[in-house]
Amino acid sequence: MNIPSDLRIKIFADGANLEEILRLAKDPMIKGFTTNPTLMRKAGIEDYETFARDVLAEIVDRPVSFEVFADDLDGMVAQGFEIAGWGPNVNVKIPVTNTQGESTVPVVERLVAEGVVVNVTAVFTLDQVRAITAALDASVPAIVSVFAGRIADTGRDPIPHMREAVEILRDRPKAELIWASPRELLNVFHADESGCHIITVTNDILAKLANAGKSLETFSLETVKMFHEDAAGAGYEIQTDPGKLKLVR
Ligand code: G3P
């Protein structure tokens, strides 16, 4: 049985809603936060820096990732240093390539050389993990976010993939592997079994943690009640013909 208290993995919250982030910050189970421009746009954030500074004014004891959005390598470096200056607990997210597919390894090297804690994101392939690992400094903490859920969306099993990524990263003991973009609660346990250090989880999946280990009989009954209540709530009716019952017999 998968039980949350047995988990070794750290759970980060992935999102860009300030209220939600502040609510989750009260939960000691949440060990850090990640954001990305897509989540921010969905949350209606208009001013990136103000949002980030609002978050960082409240969250001072756990890491928070903010992503650069420049598309040229020099611009990424400049934004990376700027974002790193927003707070000591900031992790600077660097996409693994720019939109031309050009590797951002030189960006990672320049930031890491100055002690910036990077979170290399949108990582999919093991070759990318190898290249990033080589660019990291053994004495500087760093994060590598492999999008296990998107890998699963291609029909590939992310578990052996993530196990291998863990092995590659062993060369950099201060680096941590994130299982990013989980698709279901079970992925928290998959990530833990795979040896990932962190999983970043959106609110909808975090809410399902309460279901871990739940009795299937109870869950079945709740599901039956849900169908019944929704049918009644919608006012559905089927006119039955008593004559048909006789035919069945
Ligand atoms: O942490 C990665 C996440 O923000 C992206 O997830 O669901 O868009 O693949 P998703």
Short mmCIF file of C-alpha atoms and ligand atoms in Angstrom, two decimals:
data_model
loop_
_atom_site.label_atom_id
_atom_site.label_comp_id
_atom_site.label_asym_id
_atom_site.label_seq_id
_atom_site.Cartn_x
_atom_site.Cartn_y
_atom_site.Cartn_z
CA MET A 1 0.00 0.00 0.00
CA ASN A 2 1.33 3.44 -0.92
CA ILE A 3 1.31 5.69 2.14
CA PRO A 4 2.36 9.37 2.03
CA SER A 5 4.24 9.12 5.34
CA ASP A 6 6.59 6.53 3.76
CA LEU A 7 7.63 8.91 0.97
CA ARG A 8 11.25 10.06 0.88
CA ILE A 9 10.70 12.37 -2.05
CA LYS A 10 10.22 16.12 -1.51
CA ILE A 11 6.92 17.53 -2.75
CA PHE A 12 6.97 20.94 -4.43
CA ALA A 13 3.81 22.80 -5.42
CA ASP A 14 3.57 23.81 -9.08
CA GLY A 15 1.34 26.81 -9.69
CA ALA A 16 1.03 30.54 -10.07
CA ASN A 17 -1.93 31.51 -7.93
CA LEU A 18 -0.68 33.65 -5.04
CA GLU A 19 -3.55 32.71 -2.70
CA GLU A 20 -3.00 29.00 -3.36
CA ILE A 21 0.76 29.36 -2.88
CA LEU A 22 0.23 31.10 0.46
CA ARG A 23 -2.28 28.45 1.56
CA LEU A 24 0.14 25.67 0.62
CA ALA A 25 3.00 27.47 2.35
CA LYS A 26 1.28 26.69 5.66
CA ASP A 27 1.64 22.97 4.90
CA PRO A 28 5.02 21.64 6.11
CA MET A 29 4.72 18.79 3.58
CA ILE A 30 5.31 21.31 0.76
CA LYS A 31 9.07 21.74 0.54
CA GLY A 32 9.26 24.24 -2.32
CA PHE A 33 7.43 25.93 -5.17
CA THR A 34 7.74 26.01 -8.94
CA THR A 35 6.12 28.33 -11.45
CA ASN A 36 6.36 28.73 -15.19
CA PRO A 37 5.23 31.39 -17.69
CA THR A 38 2.35 29.21 -18.92
CA LEU A 39 0.97 28.75 -15.40
CA MET A 40 1.37 32.50 -14.77
CA ARG A 41 -0.44 33.41 -17.94
CA LYS A 42 -3.28 31.00 -17.07
CA ALA A 43 -3.49 32.53 -13.59
CA GLY A 44 -3.89 35.98 -15.18
CA ILE A 45 -0.57 37.36 -13.89
CA GLU A 46 0.14 40.59 -15.77
CA ASP A 47 3.31 41.80 -14.05
CA TYR A 48 5.86 38.99 -13.78
CA GLU A 49 8.28 40.71 -11.41
CA THR A 50 5.61 42.07 -9.06
CA PHE A 51 4.08 38.60 -8.80
CA ALA A 52 7.47 37.05 -8.11
CA ARG A 53 8.34 39.65 -5.50
CA ASP A 54 4.92 39.21 -3.82
CA VAL A 55 5.57 35.47 -3.58
CA LEU A 56 9.11 35.98 -2.30
CA ALA A 57 7.96 38.51 0.32
CA GLU A 58 5.96 35.68 1.90
CA ILE A 59 7.94 32.55 1.09
CA VAL A 60 11.38 32.96 2.58
CA ASP A 61 12.11 29.52 3.96
CA ARG A 62 11.69 27.33 0.86
CA PRO A 63 12.95 27.44 -2.73
CA VAL A 64 10.81 29.07 -5.40
CA SER A 65 11.57 28.69 -9.12
CA PHE A 66 11.10 31.54 -11.59
CA GLU A 67 11.85 31.11 -15.27
CA VAL A 68 13.73 33.35 -17.68
CA PHE A 69 11.85 34.08 -20.89
CA ALA A 70 14.55 35.62 -23.10
CA ASP A 71 15.21 33.52 -26.19
CA ASP A 72 18.84 34.47 -26.83
CA LEU A 73 21.53 33.01 -24.63
CA ASP A 74 22.97 36.36 -23.47
CA GLY A 75 19.48 37.57 -22.61
CA MET A 76 18.88 34.40 -20.60
CA VAL A 77 22.09 34.98 -18.65
CA ALA A 78 21.14 38.61 -17.93
CA GLN A 79 17.60 37.64 -16.83
CA GLY A 80 19.03 34.74 -14.84
CA PHE A 81 21.25 37.03 -12.77
CA GLU A 82 18.38 39.50 -12.35
CA ILE A 83 15.96 36.81 -11.14
CA ALA A 84 18.62 35.32 -8.84
CA GLY A 85 18.87 38.76 -7.21
CA TRP A 86 15.21 38.70 -6.19
CA GLY A 87 15.92 36.53 -3.17
CA PRO A 88 18.30 33.99 -1.67
CA ASN A 89 15.72 31.21 -2.03
CA VAL A 90 15.20 31.72 -5.78
CA ASN A 91 15.93 28.93 -8.23
CA VAL A 92 16.42 30.28 -11.74
CA LYS A 93 14.61 28.21 -14.33
CA ILE A 94 16.44 27.91 -17.63
CA PRO A 95 14.76 26.04 -20.49
CA VAL A 96 17.08 23.33 -21.78
CA THR A 97 17.19 24.96 -25.23
CA ASN A 98 15.95 28.19 -26.76
CA THR A 99 13.10 28.11 -29.28
CA GLN A 100 15.63 27.39 -32.07
CA GLY A 101 16.65 24.19 -30.27
CA GLU A 102 20.04 25.69 -29.35
CA SER A 103 21.38 24.19 -26.12
CA THR A 104 21.46 26.48 -23.08
CA VAL A 105 24.42 24.66 -21.55
CA PRO A 106 26.55 27.87 -21.91
CA VAL A 107 23.88 29.81 -19.96
CA VAL A 108 23.87 27.18 -17.22
CA GLU A 109 27.67 27.25 -17.03
CA ARG A 110 27.81 31.04 -16.69
CA LEU A 111 25.15 31.17 -13.97
CA VAL A 112 26.50 28.19 -12.05
CA ALA A 113 30.02 29.68 -12.13
CA GLU A 114 28.61 32.57 -10.07
CA GLY A 115 26.85 30.25 -7.63
CA VAL A 116 23.32 30.73 -9.03
CA VAL A 117 21.02 27.80 -8.26
CA VAL A 118 19.51 26.87 -11.61
CA ASN A 119 16.51 24.70 -12.36
CA VAL A 120 16.99 23.44 -15.91
CA THR A 121 13.51 22.86 -17.26
CA ALA A 122 11.66 21.25 -20.17
CA VAL A 123 14.20 18.42 -20.13
CA PHE A 124 13.04 15.29 -21.91
CA THR A 125 15.97 13.23 -23.23
CA LEU A 126 18.74 11.46 -21.35
CA ASP A 127 21.28 13.12 -23.64
CA GLN A 128 19.99 16.46 -22.36
CA VAL A 129 20.41 15.20 -18.78
CA ARG A 130 24.01 14.17 -19.60
CA ALA A 131 24.85 17.54 -21.13
CA ILE A 132 23.38 19.47 -18.19
CA THR A 133 25.08 17.23 -15.64
CA ALA A 134 28.42 17.93 -17.28
CA ALA A 135 27.71 21.68 -17.12
CA LEU A 136 26.92 21.67 -13.39
CA ASP A 137 29.43 22.29 -10.63
CA ALA A 138 29.74 19.57 -8.00
CA SER A 139 29.77 22.21 -5.25
CA VAL A 140 26.72 24.26 -6.41
CA PRO A 141 23.17 23.00 -5.82
CA ALA A 142 21.04 22.69 -8.94
CA ILE A 143 17.81 21.13 -10.16
CA VAL A 144 17.05 19.26 -13.35
CA SER A 145 13.33 19.06 -14.25
CA VAL A 146 12.51 16.12 -16.47
CA PHE A 147 8.94 16.24 -17.78
CA ALA A 148 8.00 12.69 -16.93
CA GLY A 149 4.29 13.29 -17.52
CA ARG A 150 4.82 14.67 -21.01
CA ILE A 151 7.13 11.71 -21.70
CA ALA A 152 4.28 9.42 -20.58
CA ASP A 153 1.98 11.37 -22.92
CA THR A 154 4.06 9.95 -25.81
CA GLY A 155 3.33 6.37 -24.73
CA ARG A 156 6.78 5.90 -23.15
CA ASP A 157 7.16 4.58 -19.61
CA PRO A 158 8.82 7.39 -17.63
CA ILE A 159 9.89 5.17 -14.71
CA PRO A 160 13.01 3.52 -16.28
CA HIS A 161 13.78 6.86 -17.94
CA MET A 162 13.74 8.70 -14.62
CA ARG A 163 15.79 5.95 -12.92
CA GLU A 164 18.45 6.42 -15.55
CA ALA A 165 18.37 10.20 -15.13
CA VAL A 166 18.95 9.69 -11.38
CA GLU A 167 22.02 7.58 -12.19
CA ILE A 168 23.42 10.18 -14.60
CA LEU A 169 23.00 12.94 -12.00
CA ARG A 170 24.94 10.96 -9.36
CA ASP A 171 28.07 12.65 -10.71
CA ARG A 172 26.79 15.90 -9.19
CA PRO A 173 25.74 15.08 -5.61
CA LYS A 174 24.29 18.55 -5.03
CA ALA A 175 22.00 18.28 -8.05
CA GLU A 176 18.42 17.10 -7.63
CA LEU A 177 16.10 15.55 -10.16
CA ILE A 178 12.50 16.76 -10.39
CA TRP A 179 9.73 14.53 -11.74
CA ALA A 180 7.84 17.32 -13.48
CA SER A 181 4.37 17.35 -15.03
CA PRO A 182 2.85 14.43 -13.10
CA ARG A 183 -0.45 13.19 -14.45
CA GLU A 184 -1.92 11.35 -11.46
CA LEU A 185 -1.37 10.81 -7.74
CA LEU A 186 0.31 7.46 -8.40
CA ASN A 187 3.17 9.37 -10.06
CA VAL A 188 4.22 10.68 -6.63
CA PHE A 189 4.94 7.08 -5.64
CA HIS A 190 6.50 6.31 -9.05
CA ALA A 191 8.83 9.29 -8.64
CA ASP A 192 9.76 8.18 -5.12
CA GLU A 193 10.48 4.61 -6.28
CA SER A 194 12.54 5.91 -9.19
CA GLY A 195 14.85 7.73 -6.78
CA CYS A 196 13.83 11.23 -7.88
CA HIS A 197 14.61 13.84 -5.24
CA ILE A 198 11.59 16.06 -5.90
CA ILE A 199 8.20 15.92 -7.57
CA THR A 200 6.40 19.12 -8.44
CA VAL A 201 2.65 18.75 -8.22
CA THR A 202 -0.27 20.92 -9.25
CA ASN A 203 -3.15 21.55 -6.84
CA ASP A 204 -5.55 19.13 -8.49
CA ILE A 205 -3.15 16.23 -7.91
CA LEU A 206 -2.08 17.48 -4.47
CA ALA A 207 -5.75 17.36 -3.42
CA LYS A 208 -5.78 13.64 -4.26
CA LEU A 209 -3.10 12.90 -1.65
CA ALA A 210 -5.98 12.57 0.82
CA ASN A 211 -7.07 9.51 -1.22
CA ALA A 212 -3.79 7.64 -0.72
CA GLY A 213 -4.54 4.25 0.80
CA LYS A 214 -8.29 4.90 0.89
CA SER A 215 -10.56 1.84 1.10
CA LEU A 216 -11.76 0.89 -2.39
CA GLU A 217 -15.14 -0.19 -0.96
CA THR A 218 -15.59 3.31 0.51
CA PHE A 219 -14.46 4.90 -2.76
CA SER A 220 -16.86 2.70 -4.74
CA LEU A 221 -19.78 3.64 -2.51
CA GLU A 222 -18.92 7.34 -2.75
CA THR A 223 -18.83 7.02 -6.54
CA VAL A 224 -22.23 5.28 -6.63
CA LYS A 225 -23.65 8.05 -4.41
CA MET A 226 -22.15 10.70 -6.68
CA PHE A 227 -23.91 9.22 -9.74
CA HIS A 228 -27.16 8.91 -7.82
CA GLU A 229 -27.01 12.47 -6.47
CA ASP A 230 -26.12 13.92 -9.86
CA ALA A 231 -28.97 12.08 -11.58
CA ALA A 232 -31.38 13.28 -8.87
CA GLY A 233 -29.89 16.80 -8.84
CA ALA A 234 -30.32 17.07 -12.60
CA GLY A 235 -33.92 15.93 -12.25
CA TYR A 236 -33.48 13.01 -14.68
CA GLU A 237 -36.42 10.65 -15.03
CA ILE A 238 -37.06 7.49 -17.05
CA GLN A 239 -40.67 6.44 -17.48
CA THR A 240 -40.70 2.70 -16.85
CA ASP A 241 -43.31 0.36 -18.22
CA PRO A 242 -44.33 -2.28 -15.59
CA GLY A 243 -45.14 -4.64 -18.49
CA LYS A 244 -41.46 -4.84 -19.46
CA LEU A 245 -40.54 -6.24 -16.03
CA LYS A 246 -42.76 -9.25 -16.77
CA LEU A 247 -40.95 -9.85 -20.07
CA VAL A 248 -37.58 -9.96 -18.29
CA ARG A 249 -38.83 -12.65 -15.96
O1 G3P B 1 6.41 21.43 -13.77
C1 G3P B 1 6.08 21.22 -15.08
C2 G3P B 1 4.70 21.63 -15.35
O2 G3P B 1 4.47 22.94 -14.95
C3 G3P B 1 4.25 21.39 -16.77
O3 G3P B 1 3.29 20.49 -16.63
O4 G3P B 1 1.14 19.53 -17.12
O5 G3P B 1 2.03 21.35 -18.59
O6 G3P B 1 3.03 19.07 -18.65
P1 G3P B 1 2.32 20.09 -17.85
#
